[in-house]
Amino acid sequence: MPILKIAPSLLSCDFANIQREVEAIEAAGADLLHVDVMDAHFVPNLTIGPPVVAAIKRVAGKPLDCHLMMTDPQRYVAEFAKAGADIITIHVESNAPITETLNAIRKAGAKPGLVLNPDTSIEAAKPWLSQIEMLLVMSVWPGFGGQKFIAKVLETVKAARALAPNLDIEIDGGINAETVKQAVDAGANVLVAGSYVFSGNYAERIRSLRVN
Ligand code: DX5
Ligand code: ZN
């Protein structure tokens, strides 16, 4: 299994102090910065767009992992890459023509990945597993931080790990010191955590997620 990485979700940080939050979370041991982009259509929430990604990029040292929860991500991937996204993941449930959009992400200089909602089978991502740099399995319904972990997605993580032993498999939603063990045992190696990491001592919370 590839190396374990912790990706705090900036959705739970103090947006009035993004620079300070980015510096603090990196000093606390973050490996990636997870950026949740929501379009108020694919999910019932509206968050961060390219100008804010560009602002984060100016103060970030770690790679930006941009999770596009958008109905039409194909229209925006080049703009997010230009703003400084290092990894761009798109949902298989979106309207995007998948092959074309993954290629567009690469062409724009970022690493492409796919995302599966909790009810979506691994079969939906199978044709592209050799063409992506990361597979993100949602362990909550996308849209909001602070929701309860959906354990049944562990089956999807296990199936993905069996199919792709060397792929970065990310899990997102409800990850904390209790749920992390099951996620890692199932084969996830990139752990997104928002509310858990930002509601306590950042370094201690990140350390508590480094299980193996
Ligand atoms: C949910 C987002 C997550 C979210 C995770 O739509 O994709 O990244 O911020 O938050 P927690 O860790 O609080 O579940
Ligand atoms: Zn996310």
JSON list of C-alpha atoms and ligand atoms in Angstrom, two decimals:
[
{"chain": "A", "resi": 1, "resn": "MET", "atom": "CA", "xyz": [0.00, 0.00, 0.00]},
{"chain": "A", "resi": 2, "resn": "PRO", "atom": "CA", "xyz": [1.31, 3.49, -0.80]},
{"chain": "A", "resi": 3, "resn": "ILE", "atom": "CA", "xyz": [2.47, 5.77, 2.01]},
{"chain": "A", "resi": 4, "resn": "LEU", "atom": "CA", "xyz": [-0.10, 7.19, 4.44]},
{"chain": "A", "resi": 5, "resn": "LYS", "atom": "CA", "xyz": [-0.96, 10.86, 3.90]},
{"chain": "A", "resi": 6, "resn": "ILE", "atom": "CA", "xyz": [-3.12, 13.18, 5.97]},
{"chain": "A", "resi": 7, "resn": "ALA", "atom": "CA", "xyz": [-5.20, 15.72, 4.04]},
{"chain": "A", "resi": 8, "resn": "PRO", "atom": "CA", "xyz": [-6.96, 18.17, 6.37]},
{"chain": "A", "resi": 9, "resn": "SER", "atom": "CA", "xyz": [-10.07, 19.68, 4.78]},
{"chain": "A", "resi": 10, "resn": "LEU", "atom": "CA", "xyz": [-9.86, 23.46, 4.84]},
{"chain": "A", "resi": 11, "resn": "LEU", "atom": "CA", "xyz": [-13.67, 23.52, 4.83]},
{"chain": "A", "resi": 12, "resn": "SER", "atom": "CA", "xyz": [-13.47, 23.38, 8.62]},
{"chain": "A", "resi": 13, "resn": "CYS", "atom": "CA", "xyz": [-10.78, 26.06, 9.04]},
{"chain": "A", "resi": 14, "resn": "ASP", "atom": "CA", "xyz": [-11.32, 29.68, 10.02]},
{"chain": "A", "resi": 15, "resn": "PHE", "atom": "CA", "xyz": [-11.85, 31.37, 6.63]},
{"chain": "A", "resi": 16, "resn": "ALA", "atom": "CA", "xyz": [-11.19, 34.78, 8.15]},
{"chain": "A", "resi": 17, "resn": "ASN", "atom": "CA", "xyz": [-7.61, 33.63, 8.73]},
{"chain": "A", "resi": 18, "resn": "ILE", "atom": "CA", "xyz": [-6.81, 31.29, 5.85]},
{"chain": "A", "resi": 19, "resn": "GLN", "atom": "CA", "xyz": [-3.09, 32.10, 5.73]},
{"chain": "A", "resi": 20, "resn": "ARG", "atom": "CA", "xyz": [-2.65, 31.48, 9.45]},
{"chain": "A", "resi": 21, "resn": "GLU", "atom": "CA", "xyz": [-4.70, 28.27, 9.24]},
{"chain": "A", "resi": 22, "resn": "VAL", "atom": "CA", "xyz": [-2.71, 26.92, 6.27]},
{"chain": "A", "resi": 23, "resn": "GLU", "atom": "CA", "xyz": [0.58, 27.64, 8.02]},
{"chain": "A", "resi": 24, "resn": "ALA", "atom": "CA", "xyz": [-0.62, 26.09, 11.28]},
{"chain": "A", "resi": 25, "resn": "ILE", "atom": "CA", "xyz": [-2.00, 22.93, 9.68]},
{"chain": "A", "resi": 26, "resn": "GLU", "atom": "CA", "xyz": [1.19, 22.43, 7.64]},
{"chain": "A", "resi": 27, "resn": "ALA", "atom": "CA", "xyz": [3.35, 22.92, 10.74]},
{"chain": "A", "resi": 28, "resn": "ALA", "atom": "CA", "xyz": [1.13, 20.36, 12.48]},
{"chain": "A", "resi": 29, "resn": "GLY", "atom": "CA", "xyz": [2.02, 17.72, 9.90]},
{"chain": "A", "resi": 30, "resn": "ALA", "atom": "CA", "xyz": [-0.49, 17.93, 7.02]},
{"chain": "A", "resi": 31, "resn": "ASP", "atom": "CA", "xyz": [0.74, 16.20, 3.85]},
{"chain": "A", "resi": 32, "resn": "LEU", "atom": "CA", "xyz": [-1.87, 17.66, 1.50]},
{"chain": "A", "resi": 33, "resn": "LEU", "atom": "CA", "xyz": [-4.43, 20.46, 1.77]},
{"chain": "A", "resi": 34, "resn": "HIS", "atom": "CA", "xyz": [-7.90, 19.21, 0.83]},
{"chain": "A", "resi": 35, "resn": "VAL", "atom": "CA", "xyz": [-10.01, 21.92, -0.79]},
{"chain": "A", "resi": 36, "resn": "ASP", "atom": "CA", "xyz": [-13.75, 21.27, -1.08]},
{"chain": "A", "resi": 37, "resn": "VAL", "atom": "CA", "xyz": [-15.28, 22.98, -4.09]},
{"chain": "A", "resi": 38, "resn": "MET", "atom": "CA", "xyz": [-19.09, 22.96, -4.08]},
{"chain": "A", "resi": 39, "resn": "ASP", "atom": "CA", "xyz": [-21.30, 24.45, -6.78]},
{"chain": "A", "resi": 40, "resn": "ALA", "atom": "CA", "xyz": [-24.72, 24.62, -5.04]},
{"chain": "A", "resi": 41, "resn": "HIS", "atom": "CA", "xyz": [-26.05, 22.25, -7.72]},
{"chain": "A", "resi": 42, "resn": "PHE", "atom": "CA", "xyz": [-24.23, 18.93, -7.49]},
{"chain": "A", "resi": 43, "resn": "VAL", "atom": "CA", "xyz": [-24.44, 19.43, -3.71]},
{"chain": "A", "resi": 44, "resn": "PRO", "atom": "CA", "xyz": [-26.65, 21.83, -1.73]},
{"chain": "A", "resi": 45, "resn": "ASN", "atom": "CA", "xyz": [-23.78, 24.03, -0.59]},
{"chain": "A", "resi": 46, "resn": "LEU", "atom": "CA", "xyz": [-21.55, 26.70, -2.12]},
{"chain": "A", "resi": 47, "resn": "THR", "atom": "CA", "xyz": [-17.93, 27.11, -1.11]},
{"chain": "A", "resi": 48, "resn": "ILE", "atom": "CA", "xyz": [-14.64, 27.85, -2.79]},
{"chain": "A", "resi": 49, "resn": "GLY", "atom": "CA", "xyz": [-13.86, 28.98, -6.36]},
{"chain": "A", "resi": 50, "resn": "PRO", "atom": "CA", "xyz": [-10.65, 29.53, -8.33]},
{"chain": "A", "resi": 51, "resn": "PRO", "atom": "CA", "xyz": [-9.77, 32.97, -6.84]},
{"chain": "A", "resi": 52, "resn": "VAL", "atom": "CA", "xyz": [-9.74, 31.53, -3.32]},
{"chain": "A", "resi": 53, "resn": "VAL", "atom": "CA", "xyz": [-7.73, 28.50, -4.50]},
{"chain": "A", "resi": 54, "resn": "ALA", "atom": "CA", "xyz": [-5.21, 30.96, -5.97]},
{"chain": "A", "resi": 55, "resn": "ALA", "atom": "CA", "xyz": [-5.06, 32.81, -2.65]},
{"chain": "A", "resi": 56, "resn": "ILE", "atom": "CA", "xyz": [-4.48, 29.56, -0.74]},
{"chain": "A", "resi": 57, "resn": "LYS", "atom": "CA", "xyz": [-1.78, 28.60, -3.24]},
{"chain": "A", "resi": 58, "resn": "ARG", "atom": "CA", "xyz": [0.14, 31.79, -2.49]},
{"chain": "A", "resi": 59, "resn": "VAL", "atom": "CA", "xyz": [0.57, 30.80, 1.17]},
{"chain": "A", "resi": 60, "resn": "ALA", "atom": "CA", "xyz": [0.65, 26.99, 0.88]},
{"chain": "A", "resi": 61, "resn": "GLY", "atom": "CA", "xyz": [3.75, 24.80, 0.92]},
{"chain": "A", "resi": 62, "resn": "LYS", "atom": "CA", "xyz": [1.92, 21.48, 0.53]},
{"chain": "A", "resi": 63, "resn": "PRO", "atom": "CA", "xyz": [0.04, 20.30, -2.58]},
{"chain": "A", "resi": 64, "resn": "LEU", "atom": "CA", "xyz": [-3.59, 21.40, -3.02]},
{"chain": "A", "resi": 65, "resn": "ASP", "atom": "CA", "xyz": [-5.97, 18.48, -3.39]},
{"chain": "A", "resi": 66, "resn": "CYS", "atom": "CA", "xyz": [-9.07, 20.01, -4.99]},
{"chain": "A", "resi": 67, "resn": "HIS", "atom": "CA", "xyz": [-12.25, 17.94, -4.68]},
{"chain": "A", "resi": 68, "resn": "LEU", "atom": "CA", "xyz": [-14.73, 19.26, -7.23]},
{"chain": "A", "resi": 69, "resn": "MET", "atom": "CA", "xyz": [-18.30, 18.62, -6.15]},
{"chain": "A", "resi": 70, "resn": "MET", "atom": "CA", "xyz": [-19.71, 20.09, -9.33]},
{"chain": "A", "resi": 71, "resn": "THR", "atom": "CA", "xyz": [-22.28, 19.05, -11.92]},
{"chain": "A", "resi": 72, "resn": "ASP", "atom": "CA", "xyz": [-20.08, 20.24, -14.80]},
{"chain": "A", "resi": 73, "resn": "PRO", "atom": "CA", "xyz": [-16.48, 20.09, -13.59]},
{"chain": "A", "resi": 74, "resn": "GLN", "atom": "CA", "xyz": [-15.22, 19.83, -17.18]},
{"chain": "A", "resi": 75, "resn": "ARG", "atom": "CA", "xyz": [-16.00, 23.53, -17.60]},
{"chain": "A", "resi": 76, "resn": "TYR", "atom": "CA", "xyz": [-13.71, 24.54, -14.72]},
{"chain": "A", "resi": 77, "resn": "VAL", "atom": "CA", "xyz": [-10.78, 22.11, -14.45]},
{"chain": "A", "resi": 78, "resn": "ALA", "atom": "CA", "xyz": [-8.35, 24.24, -16.46]},
{"chain": "A", "resi": 79, "resn": "GLU", "atom": "CA", "xyz": [-9.18, 27.26, -14.33]},
{"chain": "A", "resi": 80, "resn": "PHE", "atom": "CA", "xyz": [-8.59, 25.35, -11.08]},
{"chain": "A", "resi": 81, "resn": "ALA", "atom": "CA", "xyz": [-5.28, 24.02, -12.40]},
{"chain": "A", "resi": 82, "resn": "LYS", "atom": "CA", "xyz": [-4.26, 27.55, -13.34]},
{"chain": "A", "resi": 83, "resn": "ALA", "atom": "CA", "xyz": [-5.21, 28.73, -9.85]},
{"chain": "A", "resi": 84, "resn": "GLY", "atom": "CA", "xyz": [-2.73, 26.21, -8.42]},
{"chain": "A", "resi": 85, "resn": "ALA", "atom": "CA", "xyz": [-4.60, 22.95, -7.83]},
{"chain": "A", "resi": 86, "resn": "ASP", "atom": "CA", "xyz": [-2.04, 20.10, -7.80]},
{"chain": "A", "resi": 87, "resn": "ILE", "atom": "CA", "xyz": [-4.58, 17.28, -7.73]},
{"chain": "A", "resi": 88, "resn": "ILE", "atom": "CA", "xyz": [-8.08, 17.66, -9.18]},
{"chain": "A", "resi": 89, "resn": "THR", "atom": "CA", "xyz": [-10.72, 15.04, -8.51]},
{"chain": "A", "resi": 90, "resn": "ILE", "atom": "CA", "xyz": [-14.06, 14.89, -10.30]},
{"chain": "A", "resi": 91, "resn": "HIS", "atom": "CA", "xyz": [-17.13, 12.83, -9.42]},
{"chain": "A", "resi": 92, "resn": "VAL", "atom": "CA", "xyz": [-18.08, 9.91, -11.67]},
{"chain": "A", "resi": 93, "resn": "GLU", "atom": "CA", "xyz": [-21.69, 10.94, -10.95]},
{"chain": "A", "resi": 94, "resn": "SER", "atom": "CA", "xyz": [-21.13, 14.37, -12.55]},
{"chain": "A", "resi": 95, "resn": "ASN", "atom": "CA", "xyz": [-21.96, 15.24, -16.16]},
{"chain": "A", "resi": 96, "resn": "ALA", "atom": "CA", "xyz": [-18.28, 15.25, -17.12]},
{"chain": "A", "resi": 97, "resn": "PRO", "atom": "CA", "xyz": [-17.11, 13.18, -20.09]},
{"chain": "A", "resi": 98, "resn": "ILE", "atom": "CA", "xyz": [-14.65, 11.28, -17.91]},
{"chain": "A", "resi": 99, "resn": "THR", "atom": "CA", "xyz": [-11.77, 10.40, -20.25]},
{"chain": "A", "resi": 100, "resn": "GLU", "atom": "CA", "xyz": [-11.77, 13.83, -21.83]},
{"chain": "A", "resi": 101, "resn": "THR", "atom": "CA", "xyz": [-11.88, 15.63, -18.48]},
{"chain": "A", "resi": 102, "resn": "LEU", "atom": "CA", "xyz": [-9.09, 13.52, -16.93]},
{"chain": "A", "resi": 103, "resn": "ASN", "atom": "CA", "xyz": [-6.98, 14.34, -20.00]},
{"chain": "A", "resi": 104, "resn": "ALA", "atom": "CA", "xyz": [-7.82, 18.03, -19.71]},
{"chain": "A", "resi": 105, "resn": "ILE", "atom": "CA", "xyz": [-6.69, 18.02, -16.06]},
{"chain": "A", "resi": 106, "resn": "ARG", "atom": "CA", "xyz": [-3.37, 16.45, -17.02]},
{"chain": "A", "resi": 107, "resn": "LYS", "atom": "CA", "xyz": [-2.90, 18.80, -19.93]},
{"chain": "A", "resi": 108, "resn": "ALA", "atom": "CA", "xyz": [-3.47, 21.74, -17.59]},
{"chain": "A", "resi": 109, "resn": "GLY", "atom": "CA", "xyz": [-0.62, 20.47, -15.40]},
{"chain": "A", "resi": 110, "resn": "ALA", "atom": "CA", "xyz": [-2.51, 18.84, -12.50]},
{"chain": "A", "resi": 111, "resn": "LYS", "atom": "CA", "xyz": [-2.95, 15.22, -11.43]},
{"chain": "A", "resi": 112, "resn": "PRO", "atom": "CA", "xyz": [-6.38, 13.78, -12.21]},
{"chain": "A", "resi": 113, "resn": "GLY", "atom": "CA", "xyz": [-8.51, 11.69, -9.87]},
{"chain": "A", "resi": 114, "resn": "LEU", "atom": "CA", "xyz": [-12.01, 10.29, -9.63]},
{"chain": "A", "resi": 115, "resn": "VAL", "atom": "CA", "xyz": [-14.53, 10.40, -6.77]},
{"chain": "A", "resi": 116, "resn": "LEU", "atom": "CA", "xyz": [-17.25, 7.89, -5.87]},
{"chain": "A", "resi": 117, "resn": "ASN", "atom": "CA", "xyz": [-20.30, 8.78, -3.77]},
{"chain": "A", "resi": 118, "resn": "PRO", "atom": "CA", "xyz": [-21.19, 6.38, -0.93]},
{"chain": "A", "resi": 119, "resn": "ASP", "atom": "CA", "xyz": [-23.70, 4.43, -3.04]},
{"chain": "A", "resi": 120, "resn": "THR", "atom": "CA", "xyz": [-21.60, 4.22, -6.21]},
{"chain": "A", "resi": 121, "resn": "SER", "atom": "CA", "xyz": [-19.96, 0.90, -7.01]},
{"chain": "A", "resi": 122, "resn": "ILE", "atom": "CA", "xyz": [-16.26, 0.58, -7.79]},
{"chain": "A", "resi": 123, "resn": "GLU", "atom": "CA", "xyz": [-17.39, -0.67, -11.20]},
{"chain": "A", "resi": 124, "resn": "ALA", "atom": "CA", "xyz": [-18.13, 2.94, -12.14]},
{"chain": "A", "resi": 125, "resn": "ALA", "atom": "CA", "xyz": [-14.45, 3.89, -11.80]},
{"chain": "A", "resi": 126, "resn": "LYS", "atom": "CA", "xyz": [-12.94, 0.65, -13.08]},
{"chain": "A", "resi": 127, "resn": "PRO", "atom": "CA", "xyz": [-12.36, 1.71, -16.70]},
{"chain": "A", "resi": 128, "resn": "TRP", "atom": "CA", "xyz": [-10.16, 4.62, -15.54]},
{"chain": "A", "resi": 129, "resn": "LEU", "atom": "CA", "xyz": [-8.17, 3.14, -12.66]},
{"chain": "A", "resi": 130, "resn": "SER", "atom": "CA", "xyz": [-5.00, 3.03, -14.75]},
{"chain": "A", "resi": 131, "resn": "GLN", "atom": "CA", "xyz": [-5.48, 6.64, -15.89]},
{"chain": "A", "resi": 132, "resn": "ILE", "atom": "CA", "xyz": [-5.87, 8.35, -12.53]},
{"chain": "A", "resi": 133, "resn": "GLU", "atom": "CA", "xyz": [-3.47, 9.38, -9.77]},
{"chain": "A", "resi": 134, "resn": "MET", "atom": "CA", "xyz": [-6.00, 9.07, -6.96]},
{"chain": "A", "resi": 135, "resn": "LEU", "atom": "CA", "xyz": [-9.37, 7.49, -6.24]},
{"chain": "A", "resi": 136, "resn": "LEU", "atom": "CA", "xyz": [-11.49, 9.25, -3.63]},
{"chain": "A", "resi": 137, "resn": "VAL", "atom": "CA", "xyz": [-14.19, 7.22, -1.89]},
{"chain": "A", "resi": 138, "resn": "MET", "atom": "CA", "xyz": [-16.76, 9.37, -0.07]},
{"chain": "A", "resi": 139, "resn": "SER", "atom": "CA", "xyz": [-17.61, 8.10, 3.41]},
{"chain": "A", "resi": 140, "resn": "VAL", "atom": "CA", "xyz": [-20.38, 10.71, 3.85]},
{"chain": "A", "resi": 141, "resn": "TRP", "atom": "CA", "xyz": [-22.76, 12.25, 1.32]},
{"chain": "A", "resi": 142, "resn": "PRO", "atom": "CA", "xyz": [-20.87, 15.23, -0.06]},
{"chain": "A", "resi": 143, "resn": "GLY", "atom": "CA", "xyz": [-21.97, 18.73, 0.85]},
{"chain": "A", "resi": 144, "resn": "PHE", "atom": "CA", "xyz": [-21.11, 19.33, 4.48]},
{"chain": "A", "resi": 145, "resn": "GLY", "atom": "CA", "xyz": [-18.41, 18.70, 7.04]},
{"chain": "A", "resi": 146, "resn": "GLY", "atom": "CA", "xyz": [-19.12, 17.11, 10.40]},
{"chain": "A", "resi": 147, "resn": "GLN", "atom": "CA", "xyz": [-21.28, 14.17, 9.25]},
{"chain": "A", "resi": 148, "resn": "LYS", "atom": "CA", "xyz": [-21.23, 10.59, 10.51]},
{"chain": "A", "resi": 149, "resn": "PHE", "atom": "CA", "xyz": [-18.96, 8.02, 8.85]},
{"chain": "A", "resi": 150, "resn": "ILE", "atom": "CA", "xyz": [-20.79, 5.55, 6.55]},
{"chain": "A", "resi": 151, "resn": "ALA", "atom": "CA", "xyz": [-19.09, 2.21, 7.24]},
{"chain": "A", "resi": 152, "resn": "LYS", "atom": "CA", "xyz": [-20.48, 0.37, 4.24]},
{"chain": "A", "resi": 153, "resn": "VAL", "atom": "CA", "xyz": [-18.15, 2.28, 1.90]},
{"chain": "A", "resi": 154, "resn": "LEU", "atom": "CA", "xyz": [-15.29, 0.25, 3.37]},
{"chain": "A", "resi": 155, "resn": "GLU", "atom": "CA", "xyz": [-16.34, -2.49, 0.95]},
{"chain": "A", "resi": 156, "resn": "THR", "atom": "CA", "xyz": [-15.71, -0.11, -1.94]},
{"chain": "A", "resi": 157, "resn": "VAL", "atom": "CA", "xyz": [-12.30, 0.80, -0.51]},
{"chain": "A", "resi": 158, "resn": "LYS", "atom": "CA", "xyz": [-11.38, -2.89, -0.19]},
{"chain": "A", "resi": 159, "resn": "ALA", "atom": "CA", "xyz": [-12.49, -3.64, -3.74]},
{"chain": "A", "resi": 160, "resn": "ALA", "atom": "CA", "xyz": [-10.53, -0.64, -5.04]},
{"chain": "A", "resi": 161, "resn": "ARG", "atom": "CA", "xyz": [-7.38, -1.65, -3.15]},
{"chain": "A", "resi": 162, "resn": "ALA", "atom": "CA", "xyz": [-7.61, -5.20, -4.56]},
{"chain": "A", "resi": 163, "resn": "LEU", "atom": "CA", "xyz": [-7.85, -3.80, -8.09]},
{"chain": "A", "resi": 164, "resn": "ALA", "atom": "CA", "xyz": [-5.19, -1.11, -7.67]},
{"chain": "A", "resi": 165, "resn": "PRO", "atom": "CA", "xyz": [-2.51, -2.04, -5.11]},
{"chain": "A", "resi": 166, "resn": "ASN", "atom": "CA", "xyz": [-0.34, 1.01, -5.83]},
{"chain": "A", "resi": 167, "resn": "LEU", "atom": "CA", "xyz": [-2.99, 3.69, -6.29]},
{"chain": "A", "resi": 168, "resn": "ASP", "atom": "CA", "xyz": [-3.54, 6.50, -3.78]},
{"chain": "A", "resi": 169, "resn": "ILE", "atom": "CA", "xyz": [-6.95, 5.71, -2.32]},
{"chain": "A", "resi": 170, "resn": "GLU", "atom": "CA", "xyz": [-8.42, 8.61, -0.40]},
{"chain": "A", "resi": 171, "resn": "ILE", "atom": "CA", "xyz": [-11.34, 8.49, 2.01]},
{"chain": "A", "resi": 172, "resn": "ASP", "atom": "CA", "xyz": [-13.36, 11.59, 2.87]},
{"chain": "A", "resi": 173, "resn": "GLY", "atom": "CA", "xyz": [-15.98, 12.18, 5.54]},
{"chain": "A", "resi": 174, "resn": "GLY", "atom": "CA", "xyz": [-16.35, 11.39, 9.22]},
{"chain": "A", "resi": 175, "resn": "ILE", "atom": "CA", "xyz": [-12.71, 10.43, 9.71]},
{"chain": "A", "resi": 176, "resn": "ASN", "atom": "CA", "xyz": [-11.52, 10.69, 13.31]},
{"chain": "A", "resi": 177, "resn": "ALA", "atom": "CA", "xyz": [-9.39, 8.67, 15.75]},
{"chain": "A", "resi": 178, "resn": "GLU", "atom": "CA", "xyz": [-12.13, 6.03, 15.98]},
{"chain": "A", "resi": 179, "resn": "THR", "atom": "CA", "xyz": [-13.02, 5.54, 12.31]},
{"chain": "A", "resi": 180, "resn": "VAL", "atom": "CA", "xyz": [-9.53, 5.89, 10.86]},
{"chain": "A", "resi": 181, "resn": "LYS", "atom": "CA", "xyz": [-8.43, 2.38, 11.77]},
{"chain": "A", "resi": 182, "resn": "GLN", "atom": "CA", "xyz": [-11.19, 0.70, 9.71]},
{"chain": "A", "resi": 183, "resn": "ALA", "atom": "CA", "xyz": [-10.45, 3.00, 6.78]},
{"chain": "A", "resi": 184, "resn": "VAL", "atom": "CA", "xyz": [-6.74, 2.16, 6.76]},
{"chain": "A", "resi": 185, "resn": "ASP", "atom": "CA", "xyz": [-7.40, -1.55, 7.32]},
{"chain": "A", "resi": 186, "resn": "ALA", "atom": "CA", "xyz": [-9.67, -1.51, 4.27]},
{"chain": "A", "resi": 187, "resn": "GLY", "atom": "CA", "xyz": [-6.87, -0.02, 2.17]},
{"chain": "A", "resi": 188, "resn": "ALA", "atom": "CA", "xyz": [-7.25, 3.77, 2.26]},
{"chain": "A", "resi": 189, "resn": "ASN", "atom": "CA", "xyz": [-3.93, 5.63, 2.46]},
{"chain": "A", "resi": 190, "resn": "VAL", "atom": "CA", "xyz": [-4.97, 9.28, 1.99]},
{"chain": "A", "resi": 191, "resn": "LEU", "atom": "CA", "xyz": [-7.12, 10.45, 4.87]},
{"chain": "A", "resi": 192, "resn": "VAL", "atom": "CA", "xyz": [-9.23, 13.59, 4.64]},
{"chain": "A", "resi": 193, "resn": "ALA", "atom": "CA", "xyz": [-10.34, 15.02, 7.96]},
{"chain": "A", "resi": 194, "resn": "GLY", "atom": "CA", "xyz": [-12.04, 18.35, 8.48]},
{"chain": "A", "resi": 195, "resn": "SER", "atom": "CA", "xyz": [-14.06, 18.86, 11.64]},
{"chain": "A", "resi": 196, "resn": "TYR", "atom": "CA", "xyz": [-11.99, 16.39, 13.66]},
{"chain": "A", "resi": 197, "resn": "VAL", "atom": "CA", "xyz": [-8.61, 17.98, 12.92]},
{"chain": "A", "resi": 198, "resn": "PHE", "atom": "CA", "xyz": [-9.75, 21.61, 13.19]},
{"chain": "A", "resi": 199, "resn": "SER", "atom": "CA", "xyz": [-11.67, 21.20, 16.46]},
{"chain": "A", "resi": 200, "resn": "GLY", "atom": "CA", "xyz": [-8.69, 20.39, 18.66]},
{"chain": "A", "resi": 201, "resn": "ASN", "atom": "CA", "xyz": [-4.91, 20.63, 18.81]},
{"chain": "A", "resi": 202, "resn": "TYR", "atom": "CA", "xyz": [-3.96, 20.27, 15.14]},
{"chain": "A", "resi": 203, "resn": "ALA", "atom": "CA", "xyz": [-0.70, 18.35, 15.68]},
{"chain": "A", "resi": 204, "resn": "GLU", "atom": "CA", "xyz": [-2.23, 15.97, 18.21]},
{"chain": "A", "resi": 205, "resn": "ARG", "atom": "CA", "xyz": [-5.26, 15.32, 16.03]},
{"chain": "A", "resi": 206, "resn": "ILE", "atom": "CA", "xyz": [-3.11, 14.66, 12.95]},
{"chain": "A", "resi": 207, "resn": "ARG", "atom": "CA", "xyz": [-0.83, 12.38, 14.95]},
{"chain": "A", "resi": 208, "resn": "SER", "atom": "CA", "xyz": [-3.85, 10.39, 16.15]},
{"chain": "A", "resi": 209, "resn": "LEU", "atom": "CA", "xyz": [-4.73, 9.64, 12.51]},
{"chain": "A", "resi": 210, "resn": "ARG", "atom": "CA", "xyz": [-1.34, 8.16, 11.69]},
{"chain": "A", "resi": 211, "resn": "VAL", "atom": "CA", "xyz": [-2.34, 4.55, 12.34]},
{"chain": "A", "resi": 212, "resn": "ASN", "atom": "CA", "xyz": [-1.07, 1.53, 10.46]},
{"chain": "B", "resi": 1, "resn": "DX5", "atom": "C1", "xyz": [-17.82, 16.79, 2.39]},
{"chain": "B", "resi": 1, "resn": "DX5", "atom": "C2", "xyz": [-16.39, 17.13, 2.05]},
{"chain": "B", "resi": 1, "resn": "DX5", "atom": "C3", "xyz": [-15.41, 16.74, 3.08]},
{"chain": "B", "resi": 1, "resn": "DX5", "atom": "C4", "xyz": [-15.64, 17.32, 4.44]},
{"chain": "B", "resi": 1, "resn": "DX5", "atom": "C5", "xyz": [-15.06, 16.41, 5.45]},
{"chain": "B", "resi": 1, "resn": "DX5", "atom": "O1", "xyz": [-18.61, 17.15, 1.33]},
{"chain": "B", "resi": 1, "resn": "DX5", "atom": "O2", "xyz": [-16.01, 16.51, 0.85]},
{"chain": "B", "resi": 1, "resn": "DX5", "atom": "O3", "xyz": [-14.09, 16.95, 2.64]},
{"chain": "B", "resi": 1, "resn": "DX5", "atom": "O4", "xyz": [-15.09, 18.60, 4.60]},
{"chain": "B", "resi": 1, "resn": "DX5", "atom": "O5", "xyz": [-15.42, 16.89, 6.70]},
{"chain": "B", "resi": 1, "resn": "DX5", "atom": "P1", "xyz": [-15.42, 15.97, 7.99]},
{"chain": "B", "resi": 1, "resn": "DX5", "atom": "O6", "xyz": [-14.03, 15.43, 8.18]},
{"chain": "B", "resi": 1, "resn": "DX5", "atom": "O7", "xyz": [-15.85, 16.92, 9.05]},
{"chain": "B", "resi": 1, "resn": "DX5", "atom": "O8", "xyz": [-16.42, 14.87, 7.74]},
{"chain": "B", "resi": 2, "resn": "ZN", "atom": "ZN", "xyz": [-13.83, 16.58, 0.21]}
]
